[in-house]
mmCIF file of C-alpha atoms in Angstrom:
data_model
loop_
_atom_site.group_PDB
_atom_site.id
_atom_site.type_symbol
_atom_site.label_atom_id
_atom_site.label_comp_id
_atom_site.label_asym_id
_atom_site.label_seq_id
_atom_site.Cartn_x
_atom_site.Cartn_y
_atom_site.Cartn_z
ATOM 1 C CA UNK V 89 4.013 3.093 -22.356
ATOM 2 C CA UNK V 90 2.009 4.135 -19.364
ATOM 3 C CA UNK V 91 3.810 5.133 -16.179
ATOM 4 C CA UNK V 92 3.227 4.637 -12.416
ATOM 5 C CA UNK V 93 4.484 6.926 -9.496
ATOM 6 C CA UNK V 94 4.003 5.983 -5.944
ATOM 7 C CA UNK V 95 3.949 8.661 -3.210
ATOM 8 C CA UNK V 96 4.902 7.797 0.343
ATOM 9 C CA UNK V 97 4.869 10.649 2.784
ATOM 10 C CA UNK V 98 5.698 8.536 5.827
ATOM 11 C CA UNK V 99 8.320 6.069 4.632
ATOM 12 C CA UNK V 100 10.150 3.801 7.049
ATOM 13 C CA UNK V 101 12.871 1.344 7.534
ATOM 14 C CA UNK V 102 11.076 -1.961 8.541
ATOM 15 C CA UNK V 103 13.230 -3.683 11.090
ATOM 16 C CA UNK V 104 12.354 -7.171 11.956
ATOM 17 C CA UNK V 105 13.750 -9.800 14.314
ATOM 18 C CA UNK V 106 12.823 -13.078 15.956
ATOM 19 C CA UNK V 107 13.041 -14.044 19.649
ATOM 20 C CA UNK V 108 12.380 -17.347 21.259
ATOM 21 C CA UNK V 109 9.668 -15.936 23.524
ATOM 22 C CA UNK V 110 8.343 -12.470 24.382
ATOM 23 C CA UNK V 111 8.139 -11.855 28.087
ATOM 24 C CA UNK V 112 7.775 -8.656 30.139
ATOM 25 C CA UNK V 113 10.627 -7.499 32.329
ATOM 26 C CA UNK V 114 13.294 -9.676 30.655
ATOM 27 C CA UNK V 115 16.138 -8.898 28.304
ATOM 28 C CA UNK V 116 14.873 -10.443 24.996
ATOM 29 C CA UNK V 117 17.838 -11.539 22.918
ATOM 30 C CA UNK V 118 16.907 -11.255 19.276
ATOM 31 C CA UNK V 119 18.296 -13.010 16.178
ATOM 32 C CA UNK V 120 20.161 -10.814 13.689
ATOM 33 C CA UNK V 121 17.676 -8.198 12.526
ATOM 34 C CA UNK V 122 16.501 -7.730 8.869
ATOM 35 C CA UNK V 123 16.181 -4.181 7.403
ATOM 36 C CA UNK V 124 13.889 -3.448 4.434
ATOM 37 C CA UNK V 125 12.455 -0.346 2.830
ATOM 38 C CA UNK V 126 8.881 0.278 4.015
ATOM 39 C CA UNK V 127 5.880 2.526 3.959
ATOM 40 C CA UNK V 128 2.752 2.117 1.805
ATOM 41 C CA UNK V 129 3.836 3.499 -1.516
ATOM 42 C CA UNK V 130 7.430 2.329 -1.167
ATOM 43 C CA UNK V 131 6.131 -1.206 -0.693
ATOM 44 C CA UNK V 132 3.788 -0.774 -3.677
ATOM 45 C CA UNK V 133 6.802 0.109 -5.847
ATOM 46 C CA UNK V 134 8.808 -2.774 -4.445
ATOM 47 C CA UNK V 135 5.971 -5.202 -5.193
ATOM 48 C CA UNK V 136 5.559 -3.789 -8.793
ATOM 49 C CA UNK V 137 9.230 -4.574 -9.363
ATOM 50 C CA UNK V 138 8.810 -8.131 -8.013
ATOM 51 C CA UNK V 139 5.889 -8.575 -10.409
ATOM 52 C CA UNK V 140 8.027 -7.528 -13.400
ATOM 53 C CA UNK V 141 6.972 -3.965 -13.785
ATOM 54 C CA UNK V 142 8.516 -0.693 -12.859
ATOM 55 C CA UNK V 143 7.428 2.595 -11.160
ATOM 56 C CA UNK V 144 8.987 5.648 -9.570
ATOM 57 C CA UNK V 145 8.871 5.810 -5.719
ATOM 58 C CA UNK V 146 8.593 9.441 -4.576
ATOM 59 C CA UNK V 147 9.072 10.109 -0.867
ATOM 60 C CA UNK V 148 10.689 12.543 1.758
ATOM 61 C CA UNK V 149 13.846 11.242 3.409
ATOM 62 C CA UNK V 150 16.225 12.585 6.188
ATOM 63 C CA UNK V 151 18.979 11.660 8.434
ATOM 64 C CA UNK V 152 20.967 8.418 8.623
ATOM 65 C CA UNK V 153 17.774 6.284 8.286
ATOM 66 C CA UNK V 154 16.810 8.214 5.104
ATOM 67 C CA UNK V 155 20.188 7.513 3.664
ATOM 68 C CA UNK V 156 19.684 3.819 4.542
ATOM 69 C CA UNK V 157 16.289 3.835 2.857
ATOM 70 C CA UNK V 158 17.848 5.181 -0.389
ATOM 71 C CA UNK V 159 20.605 2.512 -0.312
ATOM 72 C CA UNK V 160 18.106 -0.292 0.269
ATOM 73 C CA UNK V 161 16.019 0.835 -2.603
ATOM 74 C CA UNK V 162 19.152 1.057 -4.790
ATOM 75 C CA UNK V 163 19.980 -2.506 -3.816
ATOM 76 C CA UNK V 164 16.553 -3.682 -4.876
ATOM 77 C CA UNK V 165 16.821 -1.613 -8.195
ATOM 78 C CA UNK V 166 13.638 0.369 -7.493
ATOM 79 C CA UNK V 167 13.645 3.610 -9.252
ATOM 80 C CA UNK V 168 13.149 6.371 -6.588
ATOM 81 C CA UNK V 169 13.302 10.164 -6.061
ATOM 82 C CA UNK V 170 13.909 11.216 -2.464
ATOM 83 C CA UNK V 171 12.878 14.719 -1.249
ATOM 84 C CA UNK V 172 15.333 15.962 1.440
ATOM 85 C CA UNK V 173 13.869 16.887 4.862
ATOM 86 C CA UNK V 174 15.479 17.865 8.054
ATOM 87 C CA UNK V 175 13.867 15.231 10.335
ATOM 88 C CA UNK V 176 14.979 11.625 10.594
ATOM 89 C CA UNK V 177 13.130 9.040 8.611
ATOM 90 C CA UNK V 178 11.313 6.661 10.982
ATOM 91 C CA UNK V 179 12.021 3.068 11.792
ATOM 92 C CA UNK V 180 9.289 0.540 12.541
ATOM 93 C CA UNK V 181 9.805 -2.718 14.400
ATOM 94 C CA UNK V 182 8.303 -6.196 14.093
ATOM 95 C CA UNK V 183 9.203 -8.896 16.527
ATOM 96 C CA UNK V 184 8.238 -12.549 15.902
ATOM 97 C CA UNK V 185 7.650 -14.747 18.908
ATOM 98 C CA UNK V 186 8.759 -18.293 18.067
ATOM 99 C CA UNK V 187 6.946 -19.838 20.926
ATOM 100 C CA UNK V 188 3.514 -18.662 19.731
ATOM 101 C CA UNK V 189 4.203 -17.715 16.068
ATOM 102 C CA UNK V 190 2.635 -14.337 16.871
ATOM 103 C CA UNK V 191 3.826 -10.946 15.466
ATOM 104 C CA UNK V 192 4.333 -7.791 17.572
ATOM 105 C CA UNK V 193 4.321 -4.706 15.452
ATOM 106 C CA UNK V 194 5.570 -1.266 16.668
ATOM 107 C CA UNK V 195 4.805 1.660 14.375
ATOM 108 C CA UNK V 196 6.478 5.045 14.951
ATOM 109 C CA UNK V 197 4.881 8.403 13.968
ATOM 110 C CA UNK V 198 7.648 9.628 11.705
ATOM 111 C CA UNK V 199 9.250 13.037 11.535
ATOM 112 C CA UNK V 200 7.263 16.332 11.519
ATOM 113 C CA UNK V 201 7.219 17.852 8.138
ATOM 114 C CA UNK V 202 7.320 21.664 7.611
ATOM 115 C CA UNK V 203 5.004 23.166 5.067
ATOM 116 C CA UNK V 204 7.964 23.758 2.748
ATOM 117 C CA UNK V 205 8.887 20.032 2.926
ATOM 118 C CA UNK V 206 5.430 18.501 2.236
ATOM 119 C CA UNK V 207 4.792 21.193 -0.480
ATOM 120 C CA UNK V 208 8.154 20.182 -2.051
ATOM 121 C CA UNK V 209 6.887 16.598 -2.377
ATOM 122 C CA UNK V 210 3.663 17.881 -4.104
ATOM 123 C CA UNK V 211 5.782 20.184 -6.390
ATOM 124 C CA UNK V 212 8.144 17.242 -7.312
ATOM 125 C CA UNK V 213 5.016 15.213 -8.337
ATOM 126 C CA UNK V 214 3.592 17.993 -10.424
ATOM 127 C CA UNK V 215 6.895 18.716 -12.185
ATOM 128 C CA UNK V 216 7.575 15.092 -13.299
ATOM 129 C CA UNK V 217 8.262 14.589 -16.974
ATOM 130 C CA UNK V 218 6.790 12.567 -18.434
ATOM 131 C CA UNK V 219 3.617 13.012 -16.428
ATOM 132 C CA UNK V 220 2.520 9.795 -14.695
ATOM 133 C CA UNK V 221 -0.623 8.036 -15.883
ATOM 134 C CA UNK V 222 -1.259 6.599 -12.385
ATOM 135 C CA UNK V 223 -0.198 8.017 -8.995
ATOM 136 C CA UNK V 224 -0.562 5.785 -5.944
ATOM 137 C CA UNK V 225 -0.765 7.693 -2.676
ATOM 138 C CA UNK V 226 -0.479 5.097 0.090
ATOM 139 C CA UNK V 227 0.218 4.979 3.821
ATOM 140 C CA UNK V 228 -0.130 7.245 6.772
ATOM 141 C CA UNK V 229 0.631 10.966 6.853
ATOM 142 C CA UNK V 230 3.384 12.225 9.167
ATOM 143 C CA UNK V 231 2.976 14.949 11.643
ATOM 144 C CA UNK V 232 2.717 18.400 10.138
ATOM 145 C CA UNK V 233 1.137 17.173 6.816
ATOM 146 C CA UNK V 234 -2.332 18.436 6.276
ATOM 147 C CA UNK V 235 -5.154 15.908 6.572
ATOM 148 C CA UNK V 236 -6.265 16.682 3.037
ATOM 149 C CA UNK V 237 -2.848 16.052 1.514
ATOM 150 C CA UNK V 238 -4.064 13.107 -0.564
ATOM 151 C CA UNK V 239 -7.030 15.152 -1.726
ATOM 152 C CA UNK V 240 -4.581 17.795 -2.932
ATOM 153 C CA UNK V 241 -2.583 15.075 -4.715
ATOM 154 C CA UNK V 242 -5.793 13.723 -6.407
ATOM 155 C CA UNK V 243 -6.616 17.256 -7.530
ATOM 156 C CA UNK V 244 -3.154 17.741 -9.049
ATOM 157 C CA UNK V 245 -3.169 14.287 -10.712
ATOM 158 C CA UNK V 246 -6.515 14.955 -12.328
ATOM 159 C CA UNK V 247 -5.219 18.295 -13.652
ATOM 160 C CA UNK V 248 -2.239 16.509 -15.004
ATOM 161 C CA UNK V 249 -4.566 14.144 -16.928
ATOM 162 C CA UNK V 250 -3.657 11.047 -14.713
ATOM 163 C CA UNK V 251 -5.539 8.818 -12.315
ATOM 164 C CA UNK V 252 -5.113 8.800 -8.502
ATOM 165 C CA UNK V 253 -5.203 5.682 -6.432
ATOM 166 C CA UNK V 254 -5.340 6.197 -2.621
ATOM 167 C CA UNK V 255 -4.865 3.712 0.129
ATOM 168 C CA UNK V 256 -5.052 5.379 3.527
ATOM 169 C CA UNK V 257 -7.331 5.621 6.456
ATOM 170 C CA UNK V 258 -9.387 7.964 8.772
ATOM 171 C CA UNK V 259 -9.315 11.696 8.021
ATOM 172 C CA UNK V 260 -6.953 11.550 5.021
ATOM 173 C CA UNK V 261 -9.176 8.815 3.441
ATOM 174 C CA UNK V 262 -12.346 10.878 4.080
ATOM 175 C CA UNK V 263 -10.732 13.936 2.493
ATOM 176 C CA UNK V 264 -9.586 12.111 -0.544
ATOM 177 C CA UNK V 265 -13.017 10.585 -1.082
ATOM 178 C CA UNK V 266 -14.606 13.958 -0.869
ATOM 179 C CA UNK V 267 -12.214 15.335 -3.472
ATOM 180 C CA UNK V 268 -12.936 12.281 -5.674
ATOM 181 C CA UNK V 269 -10.264 9.767 -7.044
ATOM 182 C CA UNK V 270 -10.021 7.121 -9.490
ATOM 183 C CA UNK V 271 -9.642 4.149 -7.112
ATOM 184 C CA UNK V 272 -9.937 3.802 -3.287
ATOM 185 C CA UNK V 273 -8.831 0.662 -1.535
ATOM 186 C CA UNK V 274 -10.303 0.577 1.914
ATOM 187 C CA UNK V 275 -10.571 -2.481 4.200
ATOM 188 C CA UNK V 276 -13.795 -3.202 6.010
ATOM 189 C CA UNK V 277 -13.074 -0.965 8.928
ATOM 190 C CA UNK V 278 -12.081 1.892 6.613
ATOM 191 C CA UNK V 279 -15.207 1.427 4.441
ATOM 192 C CA UNK V 280 -17.178 1.845 7.764
ATOM 193 C CA UNK V 281 -15.324 5.058 8.391
ATOM 194 C CA UNK V 282 -16.404 6.382 4.939
ATOM 195 C CA UNK V 283 -19.955 5.287 5.554
ATOM 196 C CA UNK V 284 -20.029 6.829 9.048
ATOM 197 C CA UNK V 285 -21.285 3.681 10.671
ATOM 198 C CA UNK V 286 -20.371 0.085 11.224
ATOM 199 C CA UNK V 287 -21.111 -2.235 8.437
ATOM 200 C CA UNK V 288 -23.378 -5.308 8.892
ATOM 201 C CA UNK V 289 -24.001 -7.955 6.311
ATOM 202 C CA UNK V 290 -22.708 -8.330 2.794
ATOM 203 C CA UNK V 291 -25.661 -6.449 1.327
ATOM 204 C CA UNK V 292 -24.820 -3.440 3.553
ATOM 205 C CA UNK V 293 -21.238 -3.502 2.511
ATOM 206 C CA UNK V 294 -22.180 -3.598 -1.173
ATOM 207 C CA UNK V 295 -24.598 -0.752 -0.763
ATOM 208 C CA UNK V 296 -21.999 1.455 0.790
ATOM 209 C CA UNK V 297 -19.398 0.711 -1.912
ATOM 210 C CA UNK V 298 -21.996 1.308 -4.615
ATOM 211 C CA UNK V 299 -23.079 4.660 -3.094
ATOM 212 C CA UNK V 300 -19.388 5.817 -3.010
ATOM 213 C CA UNK V 301 -19.111 5.076 -6.841
ATOM 214 C CA UNK V 302 -22.478 6.706 -7.644
ATOM 215 C CA UNK V 303 -21.669 9.826 -5.626
ATOM 216 C CA UNK V 304 -18.459 10.322 -7.511
ATOM 217 C CA UNK V 305 -16.054 9.715 -4.481
ATOM 218 C CA UNK V 306 -14.224 7.111 -6.592
ATOM 219 C CA UNK V 307 -14.700 5.582 -9.927
ATOM 220 C CA UNK V 308 -13.566 2.268 -8.511
ATOM 221 C CA UNK V 309 -13.794 0.923 -4.991
ATOM 222 C CA UNK V 310 -11.768 -2.207 -4.024
ATOM 223 C CA UNK V 311 -12.580 -3.355 -0.571
ATOM 224 C CA UNK V 312 -10.001 -5.760 0.819
ATOM 225 C CA UNK V 313 -11.636 -8.506 2.875
ATOM 226 C CA UNK V 314 -8.530 -10.373 4.135
ATOM 227 C CA UNK V 315 -8.951 -14.088 3.801
ATOM 228 C CA UNK V 316 -12.337 -13.588 2.202
ATOM 229 C CA UNK V 317 -10.878 -11.847 -0.870
ATOM 230 C CA UNK V 318 -12.072 -8.451 -2.151
ATOM 231 C CA UNK V 319 -15.193 -6.620 -3.219
ATOM 232 C CA UNK V 320 -15.067 -4.433 -6.430
ATOM 233 C CA UNK V 321 -17.568 -1.796 -7.062
ATOM 234 C CA UNK V 322 -17.568 0.273 -10.228
ATOM 235 C CA UNK V 323 -19.974 1.728 -12.778
ATOM 236 C CA UNK V 324 -20.259 -1.806 -14.307
ATOM 237 C CA UNK V 325 -21.543 -3.221 -11.011
ATOM 238 C CA UNK V 326 -20.370 -5.258 -8.071
ATOM 239 C CA UNK V 327 -18.028 -8.364 -8.099
ATOM 240 C CA UNK V 328 -16.832 -10.446 -5.241
ATOM 241 C CA UNK V 329 -13.475 -12.287 -5.549
ATOM 242 C CA UNK V 330 -12.689 -15.218 -3.251
ATOM 243 C CA UNK V 331 -9.096 -15.408 -2.185
ATOM 244 C CA UNK V 332 -7.203 -18.624 -2.869
ATOM 245 C CA UNK V 333 -6.602 -20.817 0.215
ATOM 246 C CA UNK V 334 -2.892 -20.545 1.068
ATOM 247 C CA UNK V 335 -0.650 -21.200 4.191
ATOM 248 C CA UNK V 336 -0.413 -18.011 6.200
ATOM 249 C CA UNK V 337 3.026 -17.034 7.321
ATOM 250 C CA UNK V 338 2.640 -13.250 7.686
ATOM 251 C CA UNK V 339 -0.073 -10.754 6.842
ATOM 252 C CA UNK V 340 2.329 -7.885 6.429
ATOM 253 C CA UNK V 341 2.453 -6.452 3.002
ATOM 254 C CA UNK V 342 -0.644 -8.114 1.691
ATOM 255 C CA UNK V 343 -2.575 -4.884 0.951
ATOM 256 C CA UNK V 344 0.488 -3.154 -0.624
ATOM 257 C CA UNK V 345 0.947 -6.221 -2.788
ATOM 258 C CA UNK V 346 -2.728 -6.046 -3.863
ATOM 259 C CA UNK V 347 -2.443 -2.417 -4.865
ATOM 260 C CA UNK V 348 0.801 -3.012 -6.718
ATOM 261 C CA UNK V 349 -0.771 -5.888 -8.862
ATOM 262 C CA UNK V 350 -3.899 -3.891 -9.576
ATOM 263 C CA UNK V 351 -2.126 -0.767 -10.882
ATOM 264 C CA UNK V 352 0.379 -2.778 -12.831
ATOM 265 C CA UNK V 353 -2.385 -4.774 -14.524
ATOM 266 C CA UNK V 354 -4.166 -1.528 -15.380
ATOM 267 C CA UNK V 355 -1.164 0.073 -17.136
ATOM 268 C CA UNK V 356 -0.687 -3.184 -19.005
ATOM 269 C CA UNK V 357 -4.230 -2.615 -20.467
ATOM 270 C CA UNK V 358 -6.244 -5.228 -18.411
ATOM 271 C CA UNK V 359 -9.824 -4.524 -17.406
ATOM 272 C CA UNK V 360 -10.551 -3.522 -13.855
ATOM 273 C CA UNK V 361 -12.112 -6.844 -12.946
ATOM 274 C CA UNK V 362 -9.061 -8.694 -14.174
ATOM 275 C CA UNK V 363 -6.763 -6.238 -12.419
ATOM 276 C CA UNK V 364 -8.448 -6.770 -9.074
ATOM 277 C CA UNK V 365 -8.338 -10.569 -9.622
ATOM 278 C CA UNK V 366 -4.605 -10.302 -9.956
ATOM 279 C CA UNK V 367 -4.500 -8.055 -6.950
ATOM 280 C CA UNK V 368 -6.252 -10.716 -4.809
ATOM 281 C CA UNK V 369 -3.750 -13.257 -6.004
ATOM 282 C CA UNK V 370 -0.798 -11.009 -5.093
ATOM 283 C CA UNK V 371 -2.262 -10.361 -1.661
ATOM 284 C CA UNK V 372 -2.595 -14.033 -1.086
ATOM 285 C CA UNK V 373 0.924 -14.565 -2.327
ATOM 286 C CA UNK V 374 2.161 -11.980 0.196
ATOM 287 C CA UNK V 375 0.746 -13.818 3.124
ATOM 288 C CA UNK V 376 2.715 -16.953 2.111
ATOM 289 C CA UNK V 377 5.990 -15.068 2.704
ATOM 290 C CA UNK V 378 7.720 -14.638 6.045
ATOM 291 C CA UNK V 379 8.074 -11.442 7.975
ATOM 292 C CA UNK V 380 7.743 -8.179 6.046
ATOM 293 C CA UNK V 381 8.472 -9.841 2.660
ATOM 294 C CA UNK V 382 6.081 -8.904 -0.105
ATOM 295 C CA UNK V 383 4.518 -11.120 -2.836
ATOM 296 C CA UNK V 384 6.582 -13.231 -5.186
ATOM 297 C CA UNK V 385 5.899 -13.188 -8.874
ATOM 298 C CA UNK V 386 5.814 -16.968 -9.188
ATOM 299 C CA UNK V 387 3.357 -17.366 -6.423
ATOM 300 C CA UNK V 388 1.121 -14.567 -7.729
ATOM 301 C CA UNK V 389 0.981 -15.923 -11.249
ATOM 302 C CA UNK V 390 0.274 -19.426 -10.051
ATOM 303 C CA UNK V 391 -2.565 -18.234 -7.705
ATOM 304 C CA UNK V 392 -4.035 -16.069 -10.456
ATOM 305 C CA UNK V 393 -4.245 -19.028 -12.774
ATOM 306 C CA UNK V 394 -5.942 -21.054 -10.080
ATOM 307 C CA UNK V 395 -8.545 -18.295 -9.721
ATOM 308 C CA UNK V 396 -9.080 -18.247 -13.434
ATOM 309 C CA UNK V 397 -9.801 -21.944 -13.731
ATOM 310 C CA UNK V 398 -12.059 -21.829 -10.679
ATOM 311 C CA UNK V 399 -10.031 -24.264 -8.523
ATOM 312 C CA UNK V 400 -10.664 -22.015 -5.490
#
């Protein structure tokens, strides 16, 4: 049985609440807030669990919010391994304006990690037994963590005989690509960052993704295109997937749900093309859910079947 580990260097408590109307200068009375585990890899592990799979979530945690994060993951029955740090785990805030149906998202930078702390996370990964077949490095890096951290992860994973999947942005994304990984999942903006220029039409997008594969920066590129679906580039060629049309309630968690479905399908032996098709279905399923909720298994499977029969 193949195994999955997710690595989240900047986990968070996602706090969300609703107000009747957002207005400057007024005391805004919120409804009872909701607290959920968050951060890229943590959400990938949570979504894997919702889809019927299992993974180990590895992350640094500190302070009262770090303890809350551990409790919340326990409640969701997500296997996890926290690495203790001195700083306080961050908390992000999402406010929903009922009058406009708009979301206001406030992301915090996270605690500054010492070299000993971020190195401990890397050591924990390397020392895992059994060694993971897939390692998903996802999300932003907290202050103090070197920009090439995901590149270091990719190097260690390759030495361990596994495959690294990276979903991040800017400098950490560029460094990971230069090291070479199994799979990168940029969005259009991030694909432009890798190319060093803004992307124009579809042919330009495809050329950039193809070049990244041919240059060895990734064996597989999955470009998330939002409502337009996804673009897959691999040695086998280019494939575009149209996303199913669904009612949009919240776009939060769509990318993490996509990654979760892709890696879960891969460990179950599905081909890359089918894994990405399931990923697109999971991303679409996530936007159907309110707030910071991730994809639901029944929605994902139903949308995947719709994609297979060509309804959409």
